[in-house]
Structure formats: C-alpha cells, structure tokens
Short mmCIF file of C-alpha atoms in Angstrom, two decimals:
data_model
loop_
_atom_site.label_atom_id
_atom_site.label_comp_id
_atom_site.label_asym_id
_atom_site.label_seq_id
_atom_site.Cartn_x
_atom_site.Cartn_y
_atom_site.Cartn_z
CA MET A 1481 30.73 49.27 11.18
CA ALA A 1482 28.47 49.30 8.15
CA ASP A 1483 26.28 46.37 7.09
CA VAL A 1484 27.58 43.04 5.85
CA ILE A 1485 27.83 43.12 2.05
CA VAL A 1486 29.34 39.66 1.46
CA LYS A 1487 28.71 36.47 3.39
CA MET A 1488 30.36 33.14 2.52
CA GLU A 1489 29.32 29.95 4.32
CA GLY A 1490 30.58 26.36 4.16
CA ILE A 1491 32.88 26.96 1.17
CA SER A 1492 34.93 23.94 0.07
CA LYS A 1493 37.30 23.43 -2.86
CA THR A 1494 39.58 20.57 -3.91
CA PHE A 1495 42.50 20.58 -6.36
CA GLY A 1496 43.85 17.23 -7.51
CA GLY A 1497 42.70 15.44 -4.38
CA ILE A 1498 44.08 18.13 -2.06
CA LYS A 1499 41.52 20.01 0.05
CA ALA A 1500 42.33 23.67 -0.55
CA LEU A 1501 39.30 24.92 1.40
CA ASN A 1502 37.22 22.96 3.90
CA ASN A 1503 33.90 24.38 5.13
CA VAL A 1504 35.20 27.96 5.28
CA HIS A 1505 33.13 31.02 6.15
CA LEU A 1506 33.76 34.78 5.94
CA GLU A 1507 31.86 38.05 6.35
CA LEU A 1508 32.89 41.33 4.73
CA GLN A 1509 31.49 44.73 5.65
CA ALA A 1510 31.25 47.99 3.74
CA GLY A 1511 33.73 50.69 4.74
CA GLU A 1512 36.34 48.33 6.20
CA VAL A 1513 39.79 47.06 5.29
CA HIS A 1514 39.71 43.33 6.05
CA ALA A 1515 42.97 41.35 6.13
CA LEU A 1516 43.21 37.68 5.21
CA MET A 1517 46.25 36.00 6.77
CA GLY A 1518 47.79 32.57 6.98
CA GLU A 1519 50.79 30.57 5.86
CA ASN A 1520 51.46 29.91 2.18
CA GLY A 1521 48.72 27.59 0.90
CA ALA A 1522 46.29 28.40 3.72
CA GLY A 1523 43.48 29.08 1.21
CA LYS A 1524 43.24 32.88 1.28
CA SER A 1525 43.59 33.56 -2.45
CA THR A 1526 41.51 30.51 -3.38
CA LEU A 1527 38.57 31.79 -1.34
CA MET A 1528 38.75 35.20 -3.00
CA LYS A 1529 38.99 33.64 -6.44
CA ILE A 1530 35.76 31.77 -5.70
CA LEU A 1531 34.12 35.02 -4.61
CA THR A 1532 35.16 36.83 -7.81
CA GLY A 1533 34.32 34.01 -10.25
CA VAL A 1534 37.84 32.80 -11.09
CA TYR A 1535 37.11 29.40 -9.51
CA SER A 1536 33.85 27.57 -8.91
CA LYS A 1537 33.10 26.25 -5.42
CA GLU A 1538 32.30 22.62 -4.71
CA ALA A 1539 30.13 23.29 -1.68
CA GLY A 1540 28.75 26.18 0.31
CA HIS A 1541 26.87 29.42 -0.28
CA VAL A 1542 27.80 32.98 -1.26
CA TYR A 1543 25.50 35.87 -0.38
CA LEU A 1544 25.74 39.43 -1.70
CA ARG A 1545 23.83 42.44 -0.44
CA ASN A 1546 21.15 43.68 -2.81
CA GLU A 1547 21.69 47.44 -3.04
CA GLU A 1548 18.00 48.08 -3.76
CA THR A 1549 16.42 45.96 -1.01
CA GLY A 1550 19.30 45.74 1.45
CA SER A 1551 18.80 41.96 1.75
CA LEU A 1552 21.55 39.35 1.39
CA ASP A 1553 20.76 37.34 -1.75
CA GLU A 1554 22.48 34.09 -2.69
CA VAL A 1555 24.60 34.40 -5.84
CA GLU A 1556 26.80 32.12 -7.96
CA MET A 1557 29.69 33.86 -9.71
CA LYS A 1558 30.14 31.80 -12.87
CA SER A 1559 32.80 34.02 -14.44
CA VAL A 1560 35.15 36.90 -13.69
CA LEU A 1561 32.95 39.20 -15.78
CA MET A 1562 29.92 38.26 -13.70
CA GLY A 1563 31.89 39.05 -10.55
CA LEU A 1564 32.91 42.44 -11.94
CA GLN A 1565 29.33 43.21 -12.92
CA ASN A 1566 28.32 42.49 -9.33
CA GLY A 1567 30.97 44.86 -7.96
CA LEU A 1568 33.57 42.23 -6.99
CA CYS A 1569 37.12 42.81 -8.26
CA MET A 1570 40.47 41.21 -7.46
CA VAL A 1571 43.79 42.97 -8.06
CA PHE A 1572 46.19 40.05 -8.45
CA GLN A 1573 49.82 39.99 -7.42
CA GLU A 1574 50.58 39.22 -11.07
CA LEU A 1575 48.62 42.05 -12.68
CA ASN A 1576 46.00 41.09 -15.25
CA LEU A 1577 46.95 43.74 -17.81
CA LEU A 1578 48.22 43.86 -21.40
CA ASP A 1579 51.48 45.73 -21.97
CA ASN A 1580 50.94 46.14 -25.71
CA MET A 1581 47.72 48.11 -25.25
CA THR A 1582 47.16 51.65 -24.00
CA VAL A 1583 46.24 52.58 -20.44
CA ALA A 1584 42.69 53.46 -21.50
CA GLU A 1585 42.27 50.26 -23.52
CA ASN A 1586 43.30 48.22 -20.46
CA ILE A 1587 40.78 49.97 -18.23
CA TYR A 1588 37.84 49.53 -20.63
CA LEU A 1589 38.85 46.32 -22.41
CA GLY A 1590 35.72 44.78 -23.88
CA ARG A 1591 33.63 47.84 -22.96
CA GLU A 1592 35.05 50.42 -25.36
CA PRO A 1593 32.69 53.21 -26.52
CA ILE A 1594 31.68 52.63 -30.13
CA ASP A 1595 30.57 55.11 -32.82
CA GLY A 1596 28.56 53.17 -35.37
CA PRO A 1597 29.44 49.59 -36.32
CA TYR A 1598 32.99 48.64 -35.25
CA MET A 1599 34.19 52.26 -34.94
CA LEU A 1600 36.04 53.04 -31.71
CA ASN A 1601 35.42 56.47 -30.17
CA ARG A 1602 38.94 56.98 -28.88
CA LYS A 1603 38.28 60.48 -27.50
CA GLU A 1604 35.45 59.23 -25.30
CA LEU A 1605 37.54 56.22 -24.28
CA ASN A 1606 40.42 58.43 -23.16
CA ASP A 1607 38.09 60.89 -21.41
CA ARG A 1608 36.45 58.09 -19.44
CA ALA A 1609 39.82 56.59 -18.54
CA ARG A 1610 41.14 59.98 -17.44
CA GLU A 1611 38.28 60.28 -14.94
CA GLN A 1612 39.09 56.89 -13.45
CA LEU A 1613 42.81 57.69 -13.27
CA LYS A 1614 42.05 60.83 -11.26
CA LYS A 1615 40.41 58.65 -8.61
CA VAL A 1616 43.68 56.79 -8.06
CA LYS A 1617 45.84 59.93 -8.33
CA LEU A 1618 47.67 58.70 -11.42
CA ASN A 1619 48.65 61.53 -13.77
CA VAL A 1620 49.52 59.73 -17.00
CA ASP A 1621 48.32 60.02 -20.60
CA PRO A 1622 45.55 57.40 -21.02
CA ASN A 1623 46.66 56.98 -24.63
CA MET A 1624 50.19 55.86 -23.74
CA PRO A 1625 51.23 52.17 -23.90
CA LEU A 1626 50.92 50.37 -20.57
CA SER A 1627 54.47 49.04 -21.04
CA GLY A 1628 55.81 52.51 -20.26
CA LEU A 1629 54.51 52.48 -16.66
CA SER A 1630 56.23 51.37 -13.47
CA PRO A 1631 54.86 48.40 -11.44
CA ALA A 1632 53.21 50.83 -9.00
CA GLU A 1633 51.60 52.79 -11.82
CA LYS A 1634 50.33 49.59 -13.42
CA GLN A 1635 48.76 48.64 -10.11
CA CYS A 1636 46.97 51.99 -10.07
CA VAL A 1637 45.64 51.23 -13.57
CA GLU A 1638 44.31 47.90 -12.25
CA ILE A 1639 42.57 49.76 -9.41
CA ALA A 1640 41.16 52.31 -11.88
CA LYS A 1641 39.80 49.40 -13.90
CA ALA A 1642 38.09 48.07 -10.76
CA LEU A 1643 36.57 51.47 -10.03
CA SER A 1644 35.26 51.71 -13.59
CA PHE A 1645 33.00 48.77 -12.68
CA ASP A 1646 31.92 50.65 -9.54
CA SER A 1647 33.30 47.79 -7.45
CA ARG A 1648 31.97 47.44 -3.93
CA VAL A 1649 34.62 44.90 -2.88
CA ILE A 1650 38.23 45.29 -4.08
CA ILE A 1651 40.64 42.50 -3.19
CA PHE A 1652 44.40 43.15 -3.08
CA ASP A 1653 46.60 40.03 -3.22
CA GLU A 1654 50.09 40.83 -1.87
CA PRO A 1655 49.85 44.38 -3.30
CA THR A 1656 53.16 45.72 -1.99
CA SER A 1657 55.44 42.81 -2.93
CA SER A 1658 57.00 44.82 -5.79
CA LEU A 1659 56.51 48.35 -4.43
CA SER A 1660 58.95 50.74 -2.77
CA ALA A 1661 58.20 52.38 0.58
CA SER A 1662 56.95 55.60 -1.08
CA GLU A 1663 54.79 53.65 -3.54
CA THR A 1664 53.33 51.64 -0.66
CA LYS A 1665 52.45 54.88 1.12
CA THR A 1666 50.61 56.09 -2.00
CA LEU A 1667 48.71 52.80 -2.22
CA PHE A 1668 47.63 53.08 1.42
CA SER A 1669 46.35 56.59 0.74
CA ILE A 1670 44.23 55.26 -2.13
CA ILE A 1671 42.92 52.40 0.03
CA ASN A 1672 41.89 54.79 2.80
CA GLU A 1673 40.08 56.96 0.25
CA LEU A 1674 38.21 53.92 -1.11
CA LYS A 1675 37.32 52.91 2.44
CA SER A 1676 35.91 56.37 3.15
CA GLN A 1677 33.62 55.92 0.14
CA GLY A 1678 32.06 52.86 1.79
CA ARG A 1679 33.89 50.26 -0.27
CA CYS A 1680 35.23 47.08 1.30
CA ILE A 1681 38.93 46.37 0.80
CA VAL A 1682 40.21 42.82 1.29
CA TYR A 1683 43.94 42.87 1.97
CA ILE A 1684 45.90 39.61 1.55
CA SER A 1685 49.43 40.03 2.87
CA HIS A 1686 52.25 38.37 4.79
CA ARG A 1687 53.61 41.72 5.94
CA MET A 1688 52.47 42.02 9.52
CA GLU A 1689 53.39 45.68 9.95
CA GLU A 1690 51.23 46.65 6.96
CA VAL A 1691 48.24 44.69 8.23
CA PHE A 1692 48.27 46.51 11.54
CA GLU A 1693 48.75 49.87 9.84
CA ILE A 1694 45.93 49.64 7.30
CA CYS A 1695 43.40 46.98 8.39
CA ASP A 1696 40.33 47.06 10.66
CA ARG A 1697 39.68 43.33 11.01
CA ILE A 1698 41.83 40.25 10.40
CA THR A 1699 40.68 36.75 9.44
CA VAL A 1700 43.14 33.88 9.82
CA PHE A 1701 43.15 30.63 7.81
CA ARG A 1702 45.22 27.52 8.41
CA ASN A 1703 45.52 24.52 6.09
CA GLY A 1704 42.39 25.49 4.16
CA GLU A 1705 40.25 26.01 7.23
CA TYR A 1706 38.84 29.09 8.95
CA VAL A 1707 40.49 29.77 12.32
CA ASP A 1708 39.25 33.12 13.69
CA THR A 1709 38.45 36.78 12.97
CA LYS A 1710 39.88 39.51 15.19
CA LYS A 1711 39.72 43.28 15.33
CA ALA A 1712 43.20 44.55 14.52
CA LYS A 1713 43.29 46.80 17.58
CA GLU A 1714 42.44 43.87 19.85
CA THR A 1715 45.28 41.55 18.84
CA ASN A 1716 49.03 41.63 18.16
CA GLU A 1717 51.76 39.96 16.09
CA ALA A 1718 52.38 37.13 18.53
CA GLY A 1719 48.67 36.38 18.78
CA LEU A 1720 48.26 36.18 15.00
CA ILE A 1721 51.30 33.94 14.57
CA LYS A 1722 49.87 31.57 17.18
CA LEU A 1723 46.59 31.42 15.25
CA MET A 1724 48.36 30.80 11.95
CA ILE A 1725 50.71 28.01 12.97
CA GLY A 1726 48.64 26.20 15.61
CA ARG A 1727 50.30 24.32 18.41
CA ASP A 1728 50.90 20.77 17.23
CA LEU A 1729 54.22 19.59 15.90
CA GLU A 1730 54.00 16.30 14.02
CA GLY A 1731 56.58 13.53 13.87
CA GLU A 1732 60.02 13.18 15.40
CA PRO A 1733 62.12 16.36 15.34
CA ASN A 1734 64.87 16.50 12.72
CA GLN A 1735 68.29 16.48 14.38
CA GLY A 1736 70.18 17.31 11.19
CA SER A 1737 72.87 15.27 9.45
CA GLU A 1738 76.00 14.23 11.34
CA PHE A 1739 77.97 14.37 8.08
CA VAL A 1740 77.83 18.15 7.53
CA ASN A 1741 81.41 19.44 7.32
CA ARG A 1742 81.40 22.90 8.88
CA ASN A 1743 85.12 23.21 8.28
CA ASN A 1744 84.56 23.43 4.52
CA VAL A 1745 82.52 26.35 3.15
CA VAL A 1746 81.63 25.48 -0.46
CA LEU A 1747 79.56 28.60 -1.20
CA GLU A 1748 79.70 32.02 0.42
CA VAL A 1749 77.51 34.99 -0.49
CA LYS A 1750 78.81 38.28 0.91
CA ASN A 1751 76.72 41.45 1.13
CA VAL A 1752 74.54 40.78 -1.92
CA LYS A 1753 71.52 43.03 -2.36
CA ILE A 1754 68.35 41.26 -3.48
CA PHE A 1755 66.16 44.35 -3.76
CA PRO A 1756 67.35 47.99 -4.04
CA ASP A 1757 65.85 48.92 -0.66
CA SER A 1758 66.76 45.72 1.26
CA LYS A 1759 69.70 45.09 3.55
CA PRO A 1760 72.62 43.10 2.04
CA VAL A 1761 72.40 39.33 2.40
CA SER A 1762 75.28 37.09 3.45
CA LEU A 1763 75.22 33.31 3.79
CA LYS A 1764 77.48 30.28 3.98
CA LEU A 1765 76.76 26.80 2.64
CA TYR A 1766 78.84 23.94 4.03
CA GLU A 1767 79.95 20.66 2.47
CA LYS A 1768 77.25 17.94 2.64
CA GLU A 1769 74.72 20.41 4.06
CA ILE A 1770 71.07 20.96 3.17
CA LEU A 1771 70.38 24.63 3.89
CA GLY A 1772 66.64 25.27 4.04
CA MET A 1773 65.57 28.73 2.90
CA PHE A 1774 62.14 29.87 4.10
CA GLY A 1775 60.18 33.07 3.60
CA LEU A 1776 56.72 34.31 2.77
CA VAL A 1777 55.61 35.81 -0.55
CA GLY A 1778 57.96 38.60 -1.63
CA ALA A 1779 60.76 37.55 0.73
CA GLY A 1780 63.31 37.33 -2.10
CA ARG A 1781 64.26 33.64 -1.95
CA THR A 1782 63.88 32.91 -5.68
CA GLU A 1783 65.45 36.27 -6.53
CA LEU A 1784 68.53 35.33 -4.50
CA SER A 1785 68.81 31.97 -6.28
CA ARG A 1786 68.61 33.74 -9.65
CA ILE A 1787 71.49 36.02 -8.65
CA ILE A 1788 73.64 33.10 -7.46
CA PHE A 1789 72.92 31.19 -10.69
CA GLY A 1790 73.68 34.20 -12.91
CA ILE A 1791 70.16 34.70 -14.34
CA ASP A 1792 69.98 38.17 -12.82
CA GLY A 1793 72.94 40.48 -12.47
CA ILE A 1794 74.62 41.12 -9.14
CA SER A 1795 74.45 44.84 -8.38
CA GLU A 1796 76.31 44.72 -5.09
CA GLY A 1797 78.28 42.10 -3.17
CA GLU A 1798 80.47 39.08 -3.90
CA ILE A 1799 80.17 35.31 -4.36
CA TYR A 1800 82.86 32.80 -3.39
CA ILE A 1801 83.12 29.13 -4.34
CA LYS A 1802 85.40 27.08 -2.07
CA GLY A 1803 87.10 30.26 -0.90
CA LYS A 1804 87.71 31.67 -4.37
CA LYS A 1805 85.87 34.74 -5.60
CA VAL A 1806 83.87 34.05 -8.77
CA ASP A 1807 82.36 36.41 -11.31
CA ILE A 1808 79.01 34.87 -12.27
CA LYS A 1809 77.40 36.83 -15.09
CA SER A 1810 75.36 34.04 -16.68
CA PRO A 1811 74.04 30.52 -15.99
CA LYS A 1812 77.00 29.21 -18.01
CA ASP A 1813 79.37 30.85 -15.52
CA ALA A 1814 77.40 29.28 -12.64
CA ILE A 1815 77.50 25.83 -14.24
CA ASP A 1816 81.25 26.16 -14.85
CA ALA A 1817 81.61 27.07 -11.16
CA GLY A 1818 79.82 23.85 -10.18
CA ILE A 1819 76.33 25.18 -9.46
CA GLY A 1820 73.05 23.65 -10.65
CA LEU A 1821 69.51 25.02 -10.34
CA VAL A 1822 66.30 23.01 -10.17
CA PRO A 1823 63.77 25.80 -10.88
CA GLU A 1824 60.39 26.32 -9.24
CA ASP A 1825 58.56 26.09 -12.58
CA ARG A 1826 59.64 22.64 -13.77
CA LYS A 1827 57.35 22.65 -16.82
CA GLY A 1828 58.15 26.17 -17.98
CA LEU A 1829 61.85 26.37 -17.05
CA GLY A 1830 63.08 22.90 -16.17
CA LEU A 1831 61.84 20.70 -19.02
CA VAL A 1832 61.11 20.68 -22.74
CA LEU A 1833 57.81 18.81 -22.53
CA GLY A 1834 57.74 17.68 -26.16
CA MET A 1835 61.18 16.05 -25.92
CA SER A 1836 62.04 12.60 -24.61
CA ILE A 1837 63.17 11.79 -21.10
CA LYS A 1838 66.66 11.01 -22.44
CA ASP A 1839 66.99 14.27 -24.36
CA ASN A 1840 65.81 16.31 -21.39
CA MET A 1841 68.41 14.67 -19.18
CA LEU A 1842 71.24 15.23 -21.66
CA ILE A 1843 70.35 18.66 -23.07
CA SER A 1844 72.63 20.50 -20.65
CA LYS A 1845 75.34 17.82 -20.71
CA LEU A 1846 76.13 17.87 -24.43
CA ARG A 1847 78.52 20.84 -24.19
CA GLN A 1848 80.70 18.87 -21.77
CA LEU A 1849 81.08 15.93 -24.14
CA LYS A 1850 84.33 16.73 -25.92
CA SER A 1851 84.05 14.35 -28.85
CA ALA A 1852 82.53 15.61 -32.09
CA PHE A 1853 80.79 12.23 -32.33
CA LEU A 1854 78.37 11.32 -29.58
CA LYS A 1855 78.84 7.79 -28.34
CA LYS A 1856 75.52 6.07 -27.81
CA GLU A 1857 76.87 3.76 -25.12
CA GLU A 1858 78.27 6.70 -23.13
CA LEU A 1859 74.96 8.57 -23.35
CA LYS A 1860 72.98 5.48 -22.38
CA SER A 1861 75.27 4.97 -19.40
CA ILE A 1862 74.56 8.50 -18.18
CA THR A 1863 70.78 8.26 -18.55
CA GLY A 1864 70.62 4.70 -17.25
CA THR A 1865 72.51 5.60 -14.09
CA TYR A 1866 70.15 8.39 -13.11
CA THR A 1867 66.89 6.75 -14.14
CA SER A 1868 67.93 3.86 -11.92
CA ASP A 1869 69.33 5.86 -9.01
CA LEU A 1870 66.31 8.18 -8.89
CA SER A 1871 63.78 5.38 -9.56
CA ILE A 1872 62.13 7.26 -12.42
CA LYS A 1873 58.96 5.37 -13.35
CA MET A 1874 58.68 5.36 -17.15
CA GLY A 1875 58.01 3.19 -20.18
CA ASN A 1876 61.44 3.82 -21.70
CA GLU A 1877 63.90 6.70 -21.99
CA ASN A 1878 62.48 7.73 -25.37
CA GLN A 1879 59.06 8.43 -23.86
CA GLU A 1880 58.04 12.11 -23.98
CA VAL A 1881 58.58 13.70 -20.58
CA LYS A 1882 55.11 15.32 -20.63
CA GLU A 1883 53.61 11.83 -20.24
CA LEU A 1884 55.20 11.34 -16.80
CA SER A 1885 53.63 12.17 -13.45
CA GLY A 1886 54.62 15.40 -11.72
CA GLY A 1887 56.92 13.58 -9.30
CA ASN A 1888 58.72 11.73 -12.08
CA GLN A 1889 59.04 14.93 -14.13
CA GLN A 1890 60.73 16.51 -11.12
CA LYS A 1891 63.13 13.56 -10.92
CA VAL A 1892 64.05 14.13 -14.59
CA VAL A 1893 64.89 17.76 -13.82
CA ILE A 1894 67.07 16.62 -10.92
CA ALA A 1895 68.69 13.98 -13.14
CA LYS A 1896 69.49 16.62 -15.76
CA TRP A 1897 71.48 18.60 -13.22
CA LEU A 1898 73.13 15.58 -11.62
CA ALA A 1899 74.43 14.68 -15.07
CA MET A 1900 76.26 18.01 -15.00
CA GLU A 1901 78.02 16.84 -11.81
CA PRO A 1902 77.56 20.05 -9.78
CA ASP A 1903 78.99 20.42 -6.28
CA ILE A 1904 76.20 22.82 -5.30
CA LEU A 1905 72.52 22.27 -6.13
CA ILE A 1906 69.87 24.95 -5.61
CA MET A 1907 66.39 23.42 -5.45
CA ASP A 1908 63.54 25.94 -5.65
CA GLU A 1909 60.25 24.45 -4.36
CA PRO A 1910 61.42 20.92 -5.26
CA THR A 1911 58.15 19.18 -4.28
CA ARG A 1912 55.56 21.71 -5.45
CA GLY A 1913 52.59 20.04 -7.12
CA ILE A 1914 53.57 16.44 -6.46
CA ASP A 1915 51.91 13.84 -4.24
CA VAL A 1916 52.96 12.78 -0.77
CA GLY A 1917 54.68 9.58 -1.91
CA ALA A 1918 56.75 11.41 -4.53
CA LYS A 1919 57.64 14.07 -1.95
CA SER A 1920 59.08 11.42 0.33
CA GLU A 1921 61.17 10.06 -2.55
CA ILE A 1922 62.52 13.55 -3.36
CA TYR A 1923 63.46 14.02 0.32
CA ASP A 1924 65.35 10.72 0.30
CA ILE A 1925 67.15 11.73 -2.91
CA MET A 1926 68.24 15.05 -1.39
CA LYS A 1927 69.58 13.38 1.75
CA LYS A 1928 71.38 10.76 -0.33
CA LEU A 1929 72.98 13.46 -2.50
CA ALA A 1930 74.16 15.36 0.57
CA GLY A 1931 75.62 12.16 1.96
CA GLN A 1932 77.54 11.70 -1.30
CA GLY A 1933 79.16 15.11 -0.94
CA LYS A 1934 76.72 17.53 -2.61
CA SER A 1935 75.71 20.76 -0.88
CA ILE A 1936 72.09 21.82 -1.33
CA ILE A 1937 70.10 25.02 -0.89
CA MET A 1938 66.43 24.04 -0.65
CA ILE A 1939 63.91 26.86 -1.08
CA SER A 1940 60.49 25.89 0.20
CA SER A 1941 57.19 27.51 1.22
CA GLU A 1942 56.23 24.46 3.29
CA MET A 1943 57.42 24.80 6.87
CA GLU A 1944 57.06 21.06 7.56
CA GLU A 1945 59.33 20.37 4.58
CA ILE A 1946 61.92 22.85 5.82
CA GLN A 1947 61.86 21.25 9.27
CA LYS A 1948 61.98 17.68 7.95
CA VAL A 1949 64.85 17.96 5.45
CA SER A 1950 67.15 20.84 6.45
CA ASP A 1951 70.30 20.80 8.53
CA ARG A 1952 70.06 24.55 9.05
CA VAL A 1953 67.36 27.12 8.26
CA MET A 1954 67.78 30.63 6.86
CA VAL A 1955 64.72 32.89 6.86
CA LEU A 1956 64.23 35.90 4.57
CA HIS A 1957 61.81 38.81 4.88
CA ALA A 1958 61.55 41.62 2.30
CA GLY A 1959 64.92 40.73 0.79
CA SER A 1960 66.86 40.56 4.06
CA VAL A 1961 67.96 37.72 6.36
CA THR A 1962 65.88 37.87 9.53
CA GLY A 1963 66.72 34.48 10.99
CA GLU A 1964 69.41 31.80 10.88
CA LEU A 1965 68.55 28.74 12.94
CA ASP A 1966 70.13 25.40 13.64
CA ILE A 1967 67.53 22.76 12.82
CA LYS A 1968 67.20 21.90 16.51
CA GLU A 1969 66.04 25.48 17.18
CA ALA A 1970 63.85 25.76 14.08
CA ASN A 1971 60.40 25.37 15.58
CA LYS A 1972 57.33 26.84 13.90
CA ASN A 1973 57.17 29.86 16.18
CA ASN A 1974 60.82 30.87 15.66
CA ILE A 1975 60.58 30.42 11.89
CA MET A 1976 57.35 32.40 11.57
CA GLN A 1977 58.59 35.22 13.79
CA ALA A 1978 61.61 35.59 11.52
CA ALA A 1979 59.44 35.31 8.40
CA PHE A 1980 57.42 38.29 9.57
CA GLY A 1981 60.54 40.39 10.03
CA GLY A 1982 61.68 39.21 13.42
CA VAL A 1983 58.64 40.25 15.49
CA GLY A 1984 59.03 39.26 19.07
CA ASN A 1985 62.81 38.92 18.81
CA GLU A 1986 63.71 42.39 19.95
#
C-alpha cells in the first residue's frame, strides 16, 4: 500500500452538549478505497466534514502529506475552499450543486476563466469542463442546465468538480442511496479508475455488500469513538456488525404492551413498491400497537411513510384501513382516512415558526370546524387540553412556537395531529434533536396514546429507541422488508443483520 497521505489524531467534536466525536483517529493511504462504517450517528460524516473544512475540530491534530517533501505536515482546514485547495473533497449524499446553472458553471463555480474585467470566457469554460467530464465518462453538453441531468449524472458532475481541483482524497457519503444497479456499477468503475491513479477514496456506506466489493480497508466507529480498522479481505459481515453494535445491552428488556389487539388490523399495506427496483412491501399495524420501523440510510422508511400519507403517489400495491381499501392520493385523503404524520423535519414541515403555539396546533383543525364563526371557547378547550396533557412548557399559547425548546416544539407538532383525532399516527424520527429528558417524555406520550387506542408507526434511526418503545419491529433495507421481529426477539444483532439485508440469516 502506498504512503499515508492523511493522518488524524485525537479528534473531538461536540454539538449542543452531545459528544459527536471523542478522541478519534484515522489514517488514509494513497491508492486505496477506505470504508467508514458504523450505526447512524456514529460520527463518520462528522469526521470527514472536519477533514474537508465543513466543521472545525475542538481537539486533536490533522496531518497532510506534503507532495514536495513527502513529510506529514499539520494543517487546519478553516473552510471548504481551503480543503479543496489542499486536495480534499467530499461528495455529499445531498449533492452540493445548483440546478439553475450549467454543468460547466457548477464544475468551475468561483473559478471561471475571465477575458478582461468581468467578461466570462464561456468557450474556455466549456472546454475545461468537457475535459473533466471525460474523466468520469459523462457524455453531456457542458453548456446544458444541470436540472436536465439524472441523479447519477449529477453525481458524476460532482466528481468532475472534485477532479478539477486535482483532489487527492475524495469522500463519498452514501453515494449509491439514489442510484440504480447499473448506475452503481458505473460509479464503481469510476472509483476503481481514480484508485489506479493513486487517489484515496473514502467510502461511507451502510450497504455491506458494496463495502466488500469495492473497499480495501474498513474503519468502524461506534457512538463517536474509533473502534478498529480491518482489511476487507480479513473480515466478514458478522465480524463488522459485532464491531459496530458492541456487546452490552442496557436496561431492562422491553416486553411490549399487553394491550395490543392483534385481532384488529387498523392499517394494512399490501405489495407497495417504495423504489422501482425494490421488492414490494407489505405490513400490518394492529390496534394499540407501536410498530417500530428501523433501517439505515436509504432503506426507504420515510419514503414509505410519504406513500401511506399521500405525499407521494402509489405506483403499485394497495392500502387498507380497518379492512376497507382506501385510495389515498393526497394528505387530505390520508387525514380523512384517520392518518396523521409527525414529520422528521419539525421546523421545515411540522411547524410555522413565526406563528403562535395556538395557531400551529389549530392550523390543520380549522377545516373540521363546521361553523362559519369560530368559537373562542371551543378553540381554547382544544389547545388547553393538549398543552396540559402533553405538558408543553410555555409562557402562554400566544407565544411564538420558535421560542420553545426542541422538545416542546415536537410536542406542539404532536398536539396538532392529536387535535385532528387520528386513529393512526406515523411518527418519523420523533425525538431527533431533543434532549434526554424530553425524549423520555415523548416516549411516555406515545405509550399513553397507544393505551388510549391509537396505533403508531414510529420510524427511528436509534436502535435503543426502537427497542425501548416498540411492541414489534420491522426492518427495511434498500426499500424492502428484511426483518419482522417481536420485541422480545429484537436484539441488536438481529436488527442489524436485517438492516444490512439479512446477512447471516440464510
């Protein structure tokens, strides 16, 4: 293996009191494909964002090989541009491109060739871009708008942009999450070509089969800490899963609720396709049940919830509510069918931050109030009930919701949907970004709602949360169901095996 080109030692980073990285180290070598693996939130992407200048580190050292002397010199990447200028580039899962600009303009944004003062030399710009596009085998007009490209083609433009900086280290964060099998094959061909040129490729992925196909070495992180680095050919799926999840199980095991009524199916999804290339998904949700839905990045959990709630169209399959087939073409249809959705992005999709707590809670309810004249006492009764039941900490109901803590904002979102009186509540990452105390309160609320007759689908990336709250666990991988476990069987190993596509279950 070629020389070390990047060395990171003792790297630590904290976000809002939570230790995202704790004394982490990593070595990268030229001419290798190096996988970073771990559960969601293990610290993989955070470490790479520190390396490339997106985040600043709080402690530790970063060393980069000096191409002239061959020595490892300590560096501090203070910006993304500085990282790019030092040959460090990250291709994000959410591509950092501008759809309203041309392919060439995206590749050379901020570095366009100029003729005289403020005069763009478009011919030279397109010629330069065309050379970079050849390197990634993308045959498109550099002068065309980026919006006209497919996701795979846009990813190639992002790689071409990295190569235009002569990047020595190119980091791919979940690069195949939106690619088809043929597009993934093309990407792997490009990665192997870059590797043959002596570049280092860092490959962040939850797809075990891809890691073993494309990577030379694998580094595992767990809970923001470095665990181990292995040669891919000297380990296997079971060994990596063991490194990622550890051995300790904390707390008393969840036995599930005794009140779940398995004789009453309130929601049934039959043969619904999440992605065009995935196997159809079927599931049942019982009365008073909390169904935990787990999966790694790109598994299709949120996509399935959007289909059930009518945000995205259903291309194949059927949905039944209490045994009756329903045709859900919009969120209005879902609401009318008794379904509510607490979205993952509470600030962007769940709340209107500039409005009051009261107005946020009632905004979806107004259509149900039949009278042309809104009765203040009736409205106050609705808001008062839920602010009390959910223990929302606030000054008064006219306070702007943006002034509340994250946990109390989440309670307002829940209150908004409870006011709609749904029978089925889908909760997508219900405790993301809130503190431990608020999490515990949300868990208690969910269990109380289930006890009162609601049926809940809880989507979560936190395995401990899934284990603590669920009555049953469904696991998705690449848009397909790979595991369905009673909570008594849902240990870390079984869940993770299913999350990686069922390795070890054959």
